[in-house]
Short mmCIF file of C-alpha atoms and ligand atoms in Angstrom, two decimals:
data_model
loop_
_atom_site.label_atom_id
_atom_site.label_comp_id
_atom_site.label_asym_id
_atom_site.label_seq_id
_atom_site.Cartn_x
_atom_site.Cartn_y
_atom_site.Cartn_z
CA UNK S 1 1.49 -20.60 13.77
CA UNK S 2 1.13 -21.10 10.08
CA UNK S 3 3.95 -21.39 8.03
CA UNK S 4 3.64 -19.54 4.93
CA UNK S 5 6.13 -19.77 2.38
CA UNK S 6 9.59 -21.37 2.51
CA UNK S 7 9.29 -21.27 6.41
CA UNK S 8 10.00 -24.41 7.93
CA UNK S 9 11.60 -25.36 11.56
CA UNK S 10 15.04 -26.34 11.30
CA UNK S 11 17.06 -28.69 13.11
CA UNK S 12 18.27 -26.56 15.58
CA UNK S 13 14.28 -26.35 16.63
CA UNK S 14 15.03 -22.40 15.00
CA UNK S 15 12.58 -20.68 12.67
CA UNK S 16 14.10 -20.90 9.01
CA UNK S 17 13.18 -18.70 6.31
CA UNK S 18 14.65 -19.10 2.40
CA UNK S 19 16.92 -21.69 4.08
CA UNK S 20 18.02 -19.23 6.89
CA UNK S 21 18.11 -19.29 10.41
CA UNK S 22 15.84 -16.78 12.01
CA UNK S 23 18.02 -16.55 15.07
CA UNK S 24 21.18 -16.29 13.23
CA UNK S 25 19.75 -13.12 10.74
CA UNK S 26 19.01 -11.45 14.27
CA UNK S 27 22.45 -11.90 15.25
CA UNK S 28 23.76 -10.32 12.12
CA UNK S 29 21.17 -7.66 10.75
CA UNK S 30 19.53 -6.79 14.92
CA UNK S 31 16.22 -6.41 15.57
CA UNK S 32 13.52 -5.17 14.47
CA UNK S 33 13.94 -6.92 11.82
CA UNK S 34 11.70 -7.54 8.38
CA UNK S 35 12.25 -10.61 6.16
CA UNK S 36 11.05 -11.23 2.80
CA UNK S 37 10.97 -14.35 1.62
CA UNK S 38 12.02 -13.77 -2.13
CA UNK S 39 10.38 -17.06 -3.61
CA UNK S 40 7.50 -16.67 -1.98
CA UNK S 41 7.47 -13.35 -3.37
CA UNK S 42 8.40 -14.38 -7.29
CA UNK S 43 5.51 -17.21 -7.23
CA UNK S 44 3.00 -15.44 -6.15
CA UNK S 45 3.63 -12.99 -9.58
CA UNK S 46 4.07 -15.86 -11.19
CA UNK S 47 0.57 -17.03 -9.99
CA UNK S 48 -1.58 -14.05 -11.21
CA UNK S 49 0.93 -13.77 -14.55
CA UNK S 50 0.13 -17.29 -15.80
CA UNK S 51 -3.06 -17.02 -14.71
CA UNK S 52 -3.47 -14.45 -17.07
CA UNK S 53 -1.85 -15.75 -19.74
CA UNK S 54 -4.36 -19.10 -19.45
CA UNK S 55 -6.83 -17.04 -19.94
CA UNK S 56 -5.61 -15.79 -23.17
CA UNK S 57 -6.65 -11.93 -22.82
CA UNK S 58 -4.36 -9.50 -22.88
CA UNK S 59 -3.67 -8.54 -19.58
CA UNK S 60 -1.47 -6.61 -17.20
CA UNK S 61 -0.50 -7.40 -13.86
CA UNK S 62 0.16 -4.15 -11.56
CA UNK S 63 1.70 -4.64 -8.34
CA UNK S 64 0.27 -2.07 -6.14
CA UNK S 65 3.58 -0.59 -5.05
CA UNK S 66 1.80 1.06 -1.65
CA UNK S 67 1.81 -1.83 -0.11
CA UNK S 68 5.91 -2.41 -0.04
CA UNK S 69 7.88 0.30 -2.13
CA UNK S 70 11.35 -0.63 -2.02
CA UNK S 71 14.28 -0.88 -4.75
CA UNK S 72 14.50 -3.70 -4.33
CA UNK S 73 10.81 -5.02 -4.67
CA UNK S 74 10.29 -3.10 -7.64
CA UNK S 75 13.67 -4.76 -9.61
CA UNK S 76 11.67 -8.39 -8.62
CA UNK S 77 8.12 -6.64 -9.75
CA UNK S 78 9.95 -6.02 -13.25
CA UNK S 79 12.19 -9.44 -13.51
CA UNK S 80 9.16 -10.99 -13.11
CA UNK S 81 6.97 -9.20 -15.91
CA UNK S 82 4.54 -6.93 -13.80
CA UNK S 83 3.92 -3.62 -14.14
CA UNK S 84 3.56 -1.13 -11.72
CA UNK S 85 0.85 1.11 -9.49
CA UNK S 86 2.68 3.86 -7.43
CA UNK S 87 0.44 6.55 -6.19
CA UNK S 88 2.86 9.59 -4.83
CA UNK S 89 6.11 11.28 -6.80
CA UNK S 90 7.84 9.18 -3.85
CA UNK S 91 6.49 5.71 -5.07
CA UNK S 92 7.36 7.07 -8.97
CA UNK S 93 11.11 8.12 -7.80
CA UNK S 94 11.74 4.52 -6.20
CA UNK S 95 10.37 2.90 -9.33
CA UNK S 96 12.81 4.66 -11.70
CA UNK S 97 15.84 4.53 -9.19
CA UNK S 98 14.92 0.73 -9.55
CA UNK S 99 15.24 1.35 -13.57
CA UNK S 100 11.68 -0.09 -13.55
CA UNK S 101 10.48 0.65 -17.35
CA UNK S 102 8.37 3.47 -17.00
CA UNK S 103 5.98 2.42 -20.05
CA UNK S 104 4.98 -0.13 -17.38
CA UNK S 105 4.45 2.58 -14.50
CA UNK S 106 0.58 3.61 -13.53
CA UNK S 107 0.58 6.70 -11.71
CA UNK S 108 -2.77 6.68 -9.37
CA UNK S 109 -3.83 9.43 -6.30
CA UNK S 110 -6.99 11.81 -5.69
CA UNK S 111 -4.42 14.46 -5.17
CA UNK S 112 -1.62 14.31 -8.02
CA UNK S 113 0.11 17.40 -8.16
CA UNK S 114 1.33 19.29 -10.69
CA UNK S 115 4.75 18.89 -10.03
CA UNK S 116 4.39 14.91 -10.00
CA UNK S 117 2.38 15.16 -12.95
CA UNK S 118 5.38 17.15 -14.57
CA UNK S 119 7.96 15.25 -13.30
CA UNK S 120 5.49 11.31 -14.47
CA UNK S 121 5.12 12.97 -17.61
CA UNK S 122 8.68 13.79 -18.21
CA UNK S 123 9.40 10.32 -17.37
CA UNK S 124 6.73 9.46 -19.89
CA UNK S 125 4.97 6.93 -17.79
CA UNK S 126 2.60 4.80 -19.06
CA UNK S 127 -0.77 6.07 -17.67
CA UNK S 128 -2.47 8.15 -15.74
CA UNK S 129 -5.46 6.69 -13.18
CA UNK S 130 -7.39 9.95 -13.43
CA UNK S 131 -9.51 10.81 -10.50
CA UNK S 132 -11.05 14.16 -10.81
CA UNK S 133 -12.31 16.93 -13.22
CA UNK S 134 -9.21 19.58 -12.21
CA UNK S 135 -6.59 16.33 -12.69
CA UNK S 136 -8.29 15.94 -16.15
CA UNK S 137 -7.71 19.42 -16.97
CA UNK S 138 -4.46 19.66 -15.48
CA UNK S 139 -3.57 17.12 -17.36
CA UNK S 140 -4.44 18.02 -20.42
CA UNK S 141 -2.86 21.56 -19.98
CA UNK S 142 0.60 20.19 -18.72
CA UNK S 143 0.76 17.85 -21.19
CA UNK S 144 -0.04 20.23 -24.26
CA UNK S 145 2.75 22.58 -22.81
CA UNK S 146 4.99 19.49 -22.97
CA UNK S 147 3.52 18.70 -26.69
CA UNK S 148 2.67 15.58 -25.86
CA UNK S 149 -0.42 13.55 -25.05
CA UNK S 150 -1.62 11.30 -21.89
CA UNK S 151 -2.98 8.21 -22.06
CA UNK S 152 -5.45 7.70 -19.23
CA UNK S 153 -8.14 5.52 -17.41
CA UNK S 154 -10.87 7.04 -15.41
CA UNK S 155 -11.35 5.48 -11.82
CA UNK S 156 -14.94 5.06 -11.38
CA UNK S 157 -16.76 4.29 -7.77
CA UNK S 158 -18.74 1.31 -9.36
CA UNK S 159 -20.99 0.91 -6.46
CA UNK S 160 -19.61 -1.71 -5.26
CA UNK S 161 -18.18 -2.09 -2.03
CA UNK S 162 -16.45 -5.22 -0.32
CA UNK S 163 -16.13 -5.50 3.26
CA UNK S 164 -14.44 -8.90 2.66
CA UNK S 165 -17.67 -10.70 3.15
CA UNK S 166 -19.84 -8.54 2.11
CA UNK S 167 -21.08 -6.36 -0.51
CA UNK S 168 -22.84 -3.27 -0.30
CA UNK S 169 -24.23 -2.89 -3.97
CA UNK S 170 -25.40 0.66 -3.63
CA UNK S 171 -24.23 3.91 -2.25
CA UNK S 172 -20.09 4.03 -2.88
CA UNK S 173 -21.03 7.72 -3.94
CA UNK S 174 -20.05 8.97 -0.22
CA UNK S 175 -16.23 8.29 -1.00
CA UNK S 176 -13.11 10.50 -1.64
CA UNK S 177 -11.56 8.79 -4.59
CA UNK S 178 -13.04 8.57 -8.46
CA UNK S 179 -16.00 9.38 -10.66
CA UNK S 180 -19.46 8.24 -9.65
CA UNK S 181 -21.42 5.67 -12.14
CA UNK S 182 -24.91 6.46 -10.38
CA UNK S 183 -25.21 10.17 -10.42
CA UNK S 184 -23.82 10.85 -13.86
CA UNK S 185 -20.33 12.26 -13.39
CA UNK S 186 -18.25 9.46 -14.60
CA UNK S 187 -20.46 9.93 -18.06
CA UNK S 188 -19.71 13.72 -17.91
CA UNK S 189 -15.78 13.12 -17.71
CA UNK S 190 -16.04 10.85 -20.71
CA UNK S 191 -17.88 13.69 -22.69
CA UNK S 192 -15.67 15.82 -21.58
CA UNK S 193 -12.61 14.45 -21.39
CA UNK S 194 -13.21 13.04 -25.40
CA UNK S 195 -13.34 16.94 -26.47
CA UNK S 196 -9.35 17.44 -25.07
CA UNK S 197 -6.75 17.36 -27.50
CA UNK S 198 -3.82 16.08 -25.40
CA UNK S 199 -6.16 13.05 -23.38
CA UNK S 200 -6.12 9.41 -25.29
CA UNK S 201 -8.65 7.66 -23.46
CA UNK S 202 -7.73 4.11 -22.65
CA UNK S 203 -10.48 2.63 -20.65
CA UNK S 204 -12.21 3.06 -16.83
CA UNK S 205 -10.44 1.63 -13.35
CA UNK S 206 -12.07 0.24 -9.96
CA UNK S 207 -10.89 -0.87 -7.06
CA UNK S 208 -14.05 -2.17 -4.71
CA UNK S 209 -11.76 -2.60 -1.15
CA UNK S 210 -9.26 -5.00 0.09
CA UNK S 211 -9.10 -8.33 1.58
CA UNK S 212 -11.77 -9.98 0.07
CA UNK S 213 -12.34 -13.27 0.00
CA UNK S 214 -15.18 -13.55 -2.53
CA UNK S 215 -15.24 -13.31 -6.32
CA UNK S 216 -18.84 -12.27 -5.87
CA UNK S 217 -17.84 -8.49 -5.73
CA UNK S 218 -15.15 -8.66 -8.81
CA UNK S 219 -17.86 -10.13 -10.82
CA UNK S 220 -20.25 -7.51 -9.41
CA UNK S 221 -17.88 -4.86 -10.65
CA UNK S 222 -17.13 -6.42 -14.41
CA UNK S 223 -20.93 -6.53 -15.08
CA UNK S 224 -20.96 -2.78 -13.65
CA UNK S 225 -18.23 -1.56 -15.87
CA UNK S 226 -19.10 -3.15 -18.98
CA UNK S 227 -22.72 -1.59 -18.87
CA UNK S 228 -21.14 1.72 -18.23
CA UNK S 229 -18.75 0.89 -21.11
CA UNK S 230 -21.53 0.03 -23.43
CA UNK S 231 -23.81 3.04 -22.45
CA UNK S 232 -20.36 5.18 -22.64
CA UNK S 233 -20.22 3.33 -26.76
CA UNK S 234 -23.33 4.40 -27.32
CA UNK S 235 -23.42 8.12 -25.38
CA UNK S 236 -20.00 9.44 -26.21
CA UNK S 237 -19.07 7.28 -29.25
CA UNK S 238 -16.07 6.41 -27.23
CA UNK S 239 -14.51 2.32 -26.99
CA UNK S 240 -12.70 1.30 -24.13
CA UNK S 241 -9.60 -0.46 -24.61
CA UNK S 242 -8.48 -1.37 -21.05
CA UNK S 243 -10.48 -2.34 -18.17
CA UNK S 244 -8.84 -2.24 -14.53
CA UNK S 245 -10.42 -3.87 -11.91
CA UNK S 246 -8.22 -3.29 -9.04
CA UNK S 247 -6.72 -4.73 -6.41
CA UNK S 248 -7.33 -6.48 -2.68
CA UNK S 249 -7.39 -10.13 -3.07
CA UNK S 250 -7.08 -11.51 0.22
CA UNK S 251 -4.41 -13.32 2.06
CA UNK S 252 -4.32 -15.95 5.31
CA UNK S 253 -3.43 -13.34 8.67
CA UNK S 254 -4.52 -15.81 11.24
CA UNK S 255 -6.76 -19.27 11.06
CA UNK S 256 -10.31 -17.96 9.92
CA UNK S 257 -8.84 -15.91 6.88
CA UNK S 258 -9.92 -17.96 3.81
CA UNK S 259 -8.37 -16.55 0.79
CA UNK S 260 -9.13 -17.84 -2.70
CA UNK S 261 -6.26 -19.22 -4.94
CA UNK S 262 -5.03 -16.42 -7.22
CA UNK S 263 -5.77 -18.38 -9.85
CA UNK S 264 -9.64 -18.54 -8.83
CA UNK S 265 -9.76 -14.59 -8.58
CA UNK S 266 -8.42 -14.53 -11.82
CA UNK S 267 -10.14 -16.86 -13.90
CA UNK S 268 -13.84 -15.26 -12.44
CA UNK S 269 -12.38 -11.75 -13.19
CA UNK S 270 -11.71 -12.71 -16.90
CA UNK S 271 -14.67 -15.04 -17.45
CA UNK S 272 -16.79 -12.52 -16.12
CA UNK S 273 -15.22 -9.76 -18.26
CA UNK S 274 -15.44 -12.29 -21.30
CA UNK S 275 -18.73 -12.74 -21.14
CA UNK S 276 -20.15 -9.09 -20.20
CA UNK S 277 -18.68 -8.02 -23.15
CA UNK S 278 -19.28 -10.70 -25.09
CA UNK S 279 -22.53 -10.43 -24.07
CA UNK S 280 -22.64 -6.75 -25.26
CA UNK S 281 -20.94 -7.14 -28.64
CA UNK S 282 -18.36 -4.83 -27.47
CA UNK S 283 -14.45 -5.65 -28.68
CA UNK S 284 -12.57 -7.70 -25.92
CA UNK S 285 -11.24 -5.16 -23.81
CA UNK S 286 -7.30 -5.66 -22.28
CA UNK S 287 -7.59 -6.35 -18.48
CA UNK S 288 -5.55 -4.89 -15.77
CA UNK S 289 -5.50 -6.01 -12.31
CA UNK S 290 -3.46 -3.96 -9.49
CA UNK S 291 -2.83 -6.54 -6.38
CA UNK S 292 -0.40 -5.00 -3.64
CA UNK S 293 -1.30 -7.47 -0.05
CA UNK S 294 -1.44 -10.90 -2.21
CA UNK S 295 1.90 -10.13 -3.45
CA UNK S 296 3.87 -9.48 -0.43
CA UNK S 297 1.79 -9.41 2.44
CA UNK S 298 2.22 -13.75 3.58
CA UNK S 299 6.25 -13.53 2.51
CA UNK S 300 6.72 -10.84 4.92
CA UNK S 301 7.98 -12.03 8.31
CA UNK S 302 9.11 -9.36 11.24
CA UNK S 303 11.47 -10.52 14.00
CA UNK S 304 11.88 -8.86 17.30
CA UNK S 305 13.85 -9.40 20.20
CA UNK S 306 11.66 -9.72 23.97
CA UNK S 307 12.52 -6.94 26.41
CA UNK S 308 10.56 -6.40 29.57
CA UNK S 309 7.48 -8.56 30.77
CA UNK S 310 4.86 -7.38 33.16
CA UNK S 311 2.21 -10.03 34.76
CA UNK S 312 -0.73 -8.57 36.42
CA UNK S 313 -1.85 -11.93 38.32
CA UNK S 314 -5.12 -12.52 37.38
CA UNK S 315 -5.37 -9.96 34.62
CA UNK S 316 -2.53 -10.65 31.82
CA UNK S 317 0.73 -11.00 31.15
CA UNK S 318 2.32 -8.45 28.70
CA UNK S 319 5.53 -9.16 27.13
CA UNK S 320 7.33 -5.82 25.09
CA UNK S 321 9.26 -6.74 22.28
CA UNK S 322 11.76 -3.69 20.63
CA UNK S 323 9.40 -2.52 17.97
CA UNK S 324 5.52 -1.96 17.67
CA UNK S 325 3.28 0.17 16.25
CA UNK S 326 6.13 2.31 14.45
CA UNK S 327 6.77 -0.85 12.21
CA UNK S 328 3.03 -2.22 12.52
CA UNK S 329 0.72 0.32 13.04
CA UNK S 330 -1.80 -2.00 11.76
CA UNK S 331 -3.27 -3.55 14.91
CA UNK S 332 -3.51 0.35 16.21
CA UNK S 333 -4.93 1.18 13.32
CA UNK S 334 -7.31 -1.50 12.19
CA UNK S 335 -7.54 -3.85 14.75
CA UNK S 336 -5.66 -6.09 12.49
CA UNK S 337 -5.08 -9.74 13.94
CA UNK S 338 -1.64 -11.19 13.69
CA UNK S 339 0.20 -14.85 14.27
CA UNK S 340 3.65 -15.23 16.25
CA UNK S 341 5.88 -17.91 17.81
CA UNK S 342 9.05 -17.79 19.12
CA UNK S 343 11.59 -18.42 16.88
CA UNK S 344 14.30 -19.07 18.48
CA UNK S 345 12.21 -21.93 20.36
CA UNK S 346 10.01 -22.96 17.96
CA UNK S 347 9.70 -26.47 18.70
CA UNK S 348 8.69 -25.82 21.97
CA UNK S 349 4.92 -26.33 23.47
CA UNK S 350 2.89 -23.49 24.64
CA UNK S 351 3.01 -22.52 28.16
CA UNK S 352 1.07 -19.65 28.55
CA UNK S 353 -0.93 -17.11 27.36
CA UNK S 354 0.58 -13.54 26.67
CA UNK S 355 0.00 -10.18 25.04
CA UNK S 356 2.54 -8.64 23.24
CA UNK S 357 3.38 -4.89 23.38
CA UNK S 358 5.43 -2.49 21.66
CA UNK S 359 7.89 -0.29 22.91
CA UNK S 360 6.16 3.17 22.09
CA UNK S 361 4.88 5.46 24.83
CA UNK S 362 1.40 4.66 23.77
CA UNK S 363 -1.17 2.10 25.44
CA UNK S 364 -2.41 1.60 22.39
CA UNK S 365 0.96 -0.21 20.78
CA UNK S 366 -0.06 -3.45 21.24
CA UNK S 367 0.63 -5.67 18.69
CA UNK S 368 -1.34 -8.65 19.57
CA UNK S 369 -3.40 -9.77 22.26
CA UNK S 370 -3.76 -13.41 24.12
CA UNK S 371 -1.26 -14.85 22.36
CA UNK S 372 0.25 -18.43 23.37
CA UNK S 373 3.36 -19.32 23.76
CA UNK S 374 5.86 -20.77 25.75
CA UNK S 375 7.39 -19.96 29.02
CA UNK S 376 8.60 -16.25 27.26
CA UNK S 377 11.94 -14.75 28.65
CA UNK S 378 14.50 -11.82 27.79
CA UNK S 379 16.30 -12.03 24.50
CA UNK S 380 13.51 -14.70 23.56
CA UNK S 381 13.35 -14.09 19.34
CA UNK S 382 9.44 -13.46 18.62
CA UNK S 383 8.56 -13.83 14.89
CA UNK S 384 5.36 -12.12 13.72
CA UNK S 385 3.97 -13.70 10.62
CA UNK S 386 2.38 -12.00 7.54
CA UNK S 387 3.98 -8.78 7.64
CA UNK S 388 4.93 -8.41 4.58
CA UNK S 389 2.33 -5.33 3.51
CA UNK S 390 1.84 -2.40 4.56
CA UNK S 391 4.41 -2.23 7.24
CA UNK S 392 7.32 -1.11 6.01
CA UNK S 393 5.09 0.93 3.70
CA UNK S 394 3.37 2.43 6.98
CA UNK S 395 6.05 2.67 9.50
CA UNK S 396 6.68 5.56 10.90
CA UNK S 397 9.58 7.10 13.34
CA UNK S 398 7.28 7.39 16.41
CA UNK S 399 9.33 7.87 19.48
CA UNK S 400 12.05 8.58 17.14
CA UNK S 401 12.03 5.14 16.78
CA UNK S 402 14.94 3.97 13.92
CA UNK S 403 13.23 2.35 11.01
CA UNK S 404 14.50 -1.55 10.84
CA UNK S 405 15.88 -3.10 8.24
CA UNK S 406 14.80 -5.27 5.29
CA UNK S 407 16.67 -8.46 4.33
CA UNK S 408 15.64 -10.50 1.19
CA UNK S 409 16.38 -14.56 1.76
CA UNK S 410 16.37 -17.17 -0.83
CA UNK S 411 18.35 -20.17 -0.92
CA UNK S 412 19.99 -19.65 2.45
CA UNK S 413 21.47 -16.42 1.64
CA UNK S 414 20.12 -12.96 3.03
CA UNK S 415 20.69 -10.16 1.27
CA UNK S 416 19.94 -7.00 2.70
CA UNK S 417 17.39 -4.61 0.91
CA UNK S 418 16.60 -1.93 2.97
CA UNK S 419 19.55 -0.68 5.60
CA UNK S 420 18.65 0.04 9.27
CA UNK S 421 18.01 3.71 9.82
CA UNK S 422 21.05 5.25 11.38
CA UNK S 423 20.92 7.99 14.16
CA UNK S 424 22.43 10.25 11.58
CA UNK S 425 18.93 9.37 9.61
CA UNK S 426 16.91 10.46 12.50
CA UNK S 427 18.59 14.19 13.21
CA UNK S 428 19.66 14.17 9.63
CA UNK S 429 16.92 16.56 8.65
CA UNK S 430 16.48 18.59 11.92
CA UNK S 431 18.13 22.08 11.78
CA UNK S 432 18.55 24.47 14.41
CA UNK S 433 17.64 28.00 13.70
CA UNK S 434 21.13 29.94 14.54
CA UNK S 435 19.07 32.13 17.48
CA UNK S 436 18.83 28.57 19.25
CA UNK S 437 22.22 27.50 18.82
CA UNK S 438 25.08 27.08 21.51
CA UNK S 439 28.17 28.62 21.16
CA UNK S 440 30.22 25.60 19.83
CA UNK S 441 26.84 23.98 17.41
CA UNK S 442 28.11 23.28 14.13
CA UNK S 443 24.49 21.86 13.02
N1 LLP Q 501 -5.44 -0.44 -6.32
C1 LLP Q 501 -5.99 0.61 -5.67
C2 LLP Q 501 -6.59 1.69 -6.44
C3 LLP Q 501 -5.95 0.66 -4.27
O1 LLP Q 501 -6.51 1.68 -3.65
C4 LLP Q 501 -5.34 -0.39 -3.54
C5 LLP Q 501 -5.26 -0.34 -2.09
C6 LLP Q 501 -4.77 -1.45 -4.26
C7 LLP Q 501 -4.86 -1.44 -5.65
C8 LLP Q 501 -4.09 -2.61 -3.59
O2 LLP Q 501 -4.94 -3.30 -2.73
P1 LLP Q 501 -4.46 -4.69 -2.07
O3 LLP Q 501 -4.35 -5.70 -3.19
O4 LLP Q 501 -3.14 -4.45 -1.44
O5 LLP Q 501 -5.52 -4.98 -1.11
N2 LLP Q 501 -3.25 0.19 4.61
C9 LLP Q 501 -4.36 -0.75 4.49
C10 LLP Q 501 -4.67 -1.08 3.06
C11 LLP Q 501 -5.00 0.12 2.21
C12 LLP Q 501 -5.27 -0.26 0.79
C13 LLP Q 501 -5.41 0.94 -0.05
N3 LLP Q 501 -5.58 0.68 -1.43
C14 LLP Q 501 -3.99 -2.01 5.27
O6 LLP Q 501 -2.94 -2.04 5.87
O7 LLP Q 501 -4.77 -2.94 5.30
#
């Protein structure tokens, strides 16, 4: 397995993460179990933030709060000088229980209500990703009954679409999210949207897919934009000050993933930016970027404890360990390819070759196939690497199925972040119409 991070094995021939011992955070938080290793974390906002700064634009960094919305991720996200994507009222509430400054917050969705545009207005965020036409006009209503104005960008399908090695330059118009650059409509919002007195145009957002490996399809998208914003100059007398080019740099899963430094992303996305607009004569636009995976995803590590094996000779070996797809539905949902040892025998050699399943009543909760490792047994501590986004983010109570918890380590403390969900937590919502009850129910 890779070791990403501040993982290391220790001396005890135990996985260690942020100087603690795998084993031992089992034995005192249980299993499932998600751990985030907290410098790992910090440098890699540290990496796109000075990144930035060398490139001497003004810039933004947005961490794409979808991909692990917790307190305590967004308290690191604003220590360390990012601002923030968050796409549901949900994602917005977290962010302001965390105190995060909400001048920093960008409120994104194809779907924005208008109670979470009420309640992101009243919090007087600091901009809107607008999507559609009836968002623009709700909008603009909401916020003149609020006397107040909005600043917004306009996400735009740029035609350009990444599918981490490749890039399908034409035909993005078949998608749910943004405003079309080919067939006219993200021109028409500009037109429109310029005649509304409560919208302050700040500039146009894309996001071309996640994972990639390439800056191919970020440069793709800059030379996109910037013709749109000169044609936009020129059309609708209207300057963009902000240009947002997304998110989904890539990270290393398993050998074969070949992510870019951060650094490299950035320094195409602004040179390419620089020189599109230099190119046009147009005045150097700020740029935003909104990464969520290359944040979190490689500090995230999930620990399990083995349950039940069953070999079918001459078939495979599956080994069940006390989570699955309810705090990984990734593999079930995207075929997604993970790494693993055992942790609490990690300087062992392989033995054998296994597949590891969930414990959901669902053939499909596999979490990865053909693994090797050694000799596995009962109570054997399996650590599954590079689980740090969407997870959490995406786990779901299946089976009712307790949520795990989520412990921060650094500098061999752990300090819990998200609490395991309690039985309470599971019927804690359920009510039983009085018709149903029996005679001594209180609930
Ligand atoms: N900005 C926008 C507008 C996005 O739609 C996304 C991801 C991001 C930023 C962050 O992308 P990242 O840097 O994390 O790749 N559940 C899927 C990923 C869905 C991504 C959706 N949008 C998965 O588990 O792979």
């Amino acid at each position: 397995m890779y070791f990403h991070g501040t993982s290391k094995i220790n001396d005890q021939g135990h996985l260690e993460i942020g100087g603690c011992d795998t084993v031992q955070l089992t034995e005192q938080f249980g299993t499932p179990l998600y751990v985030v290793d907290e410098a790992l974390v910090r440098q890699r906002c540290r990496e796109y933030m000075e990144a930035f700064r060398a490139s001497g634009m003004k810039f933004q960094v947005a961490y794409a709060s979808k991909a692990f919305c917790v307190m305590a991720m967004c308290r690191i996200a604003d220590e360390e000088g990012l601002s923030l994507d968050v796409v549901s009222d949900g994602e917005l509430y977290t962010a302001l229980q965390a105190g995060f400054p909400a001048s920093r917050i960008h409120f994104h969705g194809n779907n924005k209500t208008p109670e979470e545009i009420e309640m992101a207005i009243d919090a007087k965020i600091g901009c809107f990703v607008v999507d559609n036409f009836i968002e623009l006009h709700m909008l603009n209503q909401i916020a003149g009954e609020k006397g107040t104005k909005v600043k917004v960008l306009f996400r735009v399908t740029p035609g350009v679409e990444a599918h981490t090695h490749e890039y399908i330059s034409t035909g993005q118009t078949d998608s749910k999210f943004g405003f079309d650059l080919q067939n006219g409509s993200a021109m028409r919002v500009m037109k429109e949207a310029k005649e509304l007195v409560n919208i302050e145009i700040l500039g146009i957002h894309s996001h071309i897919g996640s994972q990639i490996f390439e800056v191919e399809g970020f440069r793709m998208a800059a030379e996109k934009v910037a013709r749109f914003a000169v044609d936009v100059r020129s059309e609708a007398g209207v300057v963009f000050q902000v240009i947002n080019l997304g998110g989904g740099f890539g990270i290393r899963y398993v050998e074969g993933d070949t992510p870019l430094p951060v650094a490299t992303y950035v320094k195409a996305i602004t040179d390419a930016v620089k020189e599109q607009f230099g190119q046009a004569d147009y005045p150097q636009p700020e740029i935003w970027v909104e990464p969520g995976r290359s944040i979190v995803g490689d500090a995230g590590t999930t620990l399990y404890t083995v349950g039940t094996t069953k070999d079918i000779p001459g078939v495979r070996k599956y080994v069940a360990v006390d989570g699955g797809m309810t705090d990984n539905p990734r593999p079930a949902l995207y075929e997604s390819k993970y790494e693993a040892m055992l942790a609490n025998r990690a300087k062992e050699a392989n033995e054998e070759v296994v597949s590891i399943a969930g414990k959901c009543c669902e053939s499909g909760d596999m979490l990865i196939w053909d693994l090797e490792l050694p000799a596995v047994k009962q109570g054997d501590v399996l650590a599954v690497a590079c689980t740090g986004a969407y997870n959490y983010a995406m786990a779901s109570n299946y089976n009712r199925i307790r949520r795990p918890a989520v412990v921060f380590v650094q500098d061999g403390q752990a300090d819990l972040a998200v609490r395991r969900e309690s039985f309470d937590n599971i019927v804690g919502n359920d009510v039983i119409p009085e018709r149903m009850q029996k005679p001594a129910m209180t609930r």
